């Protein structure tokens, strides 16, 4: 508490402040809501932000292959 809020992950919304989110394994590539369905073939491969959010709601990770790599969010990371 008392710390400035970290940037929110574009995919899961938790405030991890990491380039690659440890909670959903989305890699921040600058995409936000206006380009939610765009695919740039960047750090997240062919995964769109819309797909990543859908995957997170189903699998708890931005892609099924990341399920073993993610961890539960901490209380201080909640949006
Ligand atoms: Zn995330």
PDB file of C-alpha atoms and ligand atoms in Angstrom:
ATOM      1  CA  UNK A   1       0.000   0.000   0.000  1.00  0.00           C
ATOM      2  CA  UNK A   2       1.083   3.556  -0.617  1.00  0.00           C
ATOM      3  CA  UNK A   3       2.894   2.629  -3.800  1.00  0.00           C
ATOM      4  CA  UNK A   4       1.883   4.172  -7.126  1.00  0.00           C
ATOM      5  CA  UNK A   5      -0.350   1.885  -9.158  1.00  0.00           C
ATOM      6  CA  UNK A   6       1.453  -0.087 -11.820  1.00  0.00           C
ATOM      7  CA  UNK A   7       0.219  -0.094 -15.410  1.00  0.00           C
ATOM      8  CA  UNK A   8      -2.556  -2.551 -16.046  1.00  0.00           C
ATOM      9  CA  UNK A   9      -2.066  -5.534 -18.277  1.00  0.00           C
ATOM     10  CA  UNK A  10      -3.985  -5.033 -21.531  1.00  0.00           C
ATOM     11  CA  UNK A  11      -5.199  -8.619 -21.425  1.00  0.00           C
ATOM     12  CA  UNK A  12      -6.103  -9.582 -17.851  1.00  0.00           C
ATOM     13  CA  UNK A  13      -6.284  -6.089 -16.326  1.00  0.00           C
ATOM     14  CA  UNK A  14      -4.105  -6.848 -13.297  1.00  0.00           C
ATOM     15  CA  UNK A  15      -1.462  -4.312 -12.350  1.00  0.00           C
ATOM     16  CA  UNK A  16       1.708  -6.305 -12.789  1.00  0.00           C
ATOM     17  CA  UNK A  17       3.764  -3.663 -14.584  1.00  0.00           C
ATOM     18  CA  UNK A  18       5.672  -6.422 -16.362  1.00  0.00           C
ATOM     19  CA  UNK A  19       6.477  -6.595 -20.066  1.00  0.00           C
ATOM     20  CA  UNK A  20       5.287 -10.166 -20.068  1.00  0.00           C
ATOM     21  CA  UNK A  21       2.442 -10.529 -17.620  1.00  0.00           C
ATOM     22  CA  UNK A  22       3.063 -13.309 -15.048  1.00  0.00           C
ATOM     23  CA  UNK A  23      -0.674 -13.757 -14.570  1.00  0.00           C
ATOM     24  CA  UNK A  24      -1.822 -14.283 -18.163  1.00  0.00           C
ATOM     25  CA  UNK A  25       1.507 -14.354 -20.048  1.00  0.00           C
ATOM     26  CA  UNK A  26       0.426 -11.623 -22.423  1.00  0.00           C
ATOM     27  CA  UNK A  27       3.415  -9.619 -23.660  1.00  0.00           C
ATOM     28  CA  UNK A  28       2.800  -5.888 -23.723  1.00  0.00           C
ATOM     29  CA  UNK A  29       3.221  -4.767 -27.320  1.00  0.00           C
ATOM     30  CA  UNK A  30       1.424  -1.451 -27.083  1.00  0.00           C
ATOM     31  CA  UNK A  31      -1.955  -2.760 -28.114  1.00  0.00           C
ATOM     32  CA  UNK A  32      -4.929  -1.466 -26.229  1.00  0.00           C
ATOM     33  CA  UNK A  33      -8.654  -1.309 -26.791  1.00  0.00           C
ATOM     34  CA  UNK A  34      -8.798   0.508 -30.168  1.00  0.00           C
ATOM     35  CA  UNK A  35      -6.804  -2.269 -31.793  1.00  0.00           C
ATOM     36  CA  UNK A  36      -8.294  -5.079 -29.753  1.00  0.00           C
ATOM     37  CA  UNK A  37      -8.934  -7.382 -32.714  1.00  0.00           C
ATOM     38  CA  UNK A  38      -5.885  -6.389 -34.750  1.00  0.00           C
ATOM     39  CA  UNK A  39      -3.117  -8.907 -35.271  1.00  0.00           C
ATOM     40  CA  UNK A  40       0.325  -7.472 -35.894  1.00  0.00           C
ATOM     41  CA  UNK A  41       2.381 -10.639 -35.799  1.00  0.00           C
ATOM     42  CA  UNK A  42       4.438  -9.090 -33.046  1.00  0.00           C
ATOM     43  CA  UNK A  43       5.568 -10.410 -29.690  1.00  0.00           C
ATOM     44  CA  UNK A  44       2.309 -12.271 -29.178  1.00  0.00           C
ATOM     45  CA  UNK A  45       2.541 -14.000 -32.543  1.00  0.00           C
ATOM     46  CA  UNK A  46      -0.807 -14.396 -34.225  1.00  0.00           C
ATOM     47  CA  UNK A  47      -2.716 -13.830 -31.006  1.00  0.00           C
ATOM     48  CA  UNK A  48      -5.025 -10.813 -31.026  1.00  0.00           C
ATOM     49  CA  UNK A  49      -5.797  -9.006 -27.808  1.00  0.00           C
ATOM     50  CA  UNK A  50      -9.442 -10.013 -28.157  1.00  0.00           C
ATOM     51  CA  UNK A  51      -8.453 -13.661 -28.444  1.00  0.00           C
ATOM     52  CA  UNK A  52      -6.039 -13.327 -25.528  1.00  0.00           C
ATOM     53  CA  UNK A  53      -8.781 -11.915 -23.305  1.00  0.00           C
ATOM     54  CA  UNK A  54     -11.129 -14.703 -24.330  1.00  0.00           C
ATOM     55  CA  UNK A  55      -8.456 -17.288 -23.621  1.00  0.00           C
ATOM     56  CA  UNK A  56      -7.777 -15.734 -20.227  1.00  0.00           C
ATOM     57  CA  UNK A  57     -11.461 -16.025 -19.327  1.00  0.00           C
ATOM     58  CA  UNK A  58     -11.442 -19.705 -20.319  1.00  0.00           C
ATOM     59  CA  UNK A  59      -7.954 -20.954 -19.471  1.00  0.00           C
ATOM     60  CA  UNK A  60      -6.643 -18.336 -17.056  1.00  0.00           C
ATOM     61  CA  UNK A  61      -3.849 -17.538 -19.536  1.00  0.00           C
ATOM     62  CA  UNK A  62      -3.626 -15.564 -22.747  1.00  0.00           C
ATOM     63  CA  UNK A  63      -3.172 -18.807 -24.692  1.00  0.00           C
ATOM     64  CA  UNK A  64      -3.743 -22.448 -23.707  1.00  0.00           C
ATOM     65  CA  UNK A  65      -0.026 -23.197 -24.084  1.00  0.00           C
ATOM     66  CA  UNK A  66       0.755 -20.719 -21.318  1.00  0.00           C
ATOM     67  CA  UNK A  67      -1.407 -22.372 -18.671  1.00  0.00           C
ATOM     68  CA  UNK A  68       1.596 -23.986 -16.985  1.00  0.00           C
ATOM     69  CA  UNK A  69       3.524 -20.724 -16.884  1.00  0.00           C
ATOM     70  CA  UNK A  70       1.128 -18.335 -15.209  1.00  0.00           C
ATOM     71  CA  UNK A  71       0.489 -17.715 -11.522  1.00  0.00           C
ATOM     72  CA  UNK A  72      -2.531 -16.449  -9.593  1.00  0.00           C
ATOM     73  CA  UNK A  73      -2.753 -12.670  -9.088  1.00  0.00           C
ATOM     74  CA  UNK A  74      -1.839 -11.118  -5.746  1.00  0.00           C
ATOM     75  CA  UNK A  75      -4.302  -8.895  -3.918  1.00  0.00           C
ATOM     76  CA  UNK A  76      -2.175  -5.795  -4.571  1.00  0.00           C
ATOM     77  CA  UNK A  77      -2.282  -6.431  -8.313  1.00  0.00           C
ATOM     78  CA  UNK A  78      -6.044  -6.267  -8.638  1.00  0.00           C
ATOM     79  CA  UNK A  79      -7.275  -3.461 -10.889  1.00  0.00           C
TER      80      UNK A  79
HETATM   81 ZN1  LIG B   1      -2.075 -10.098 -17.888  1.00  0.00          ZN
END
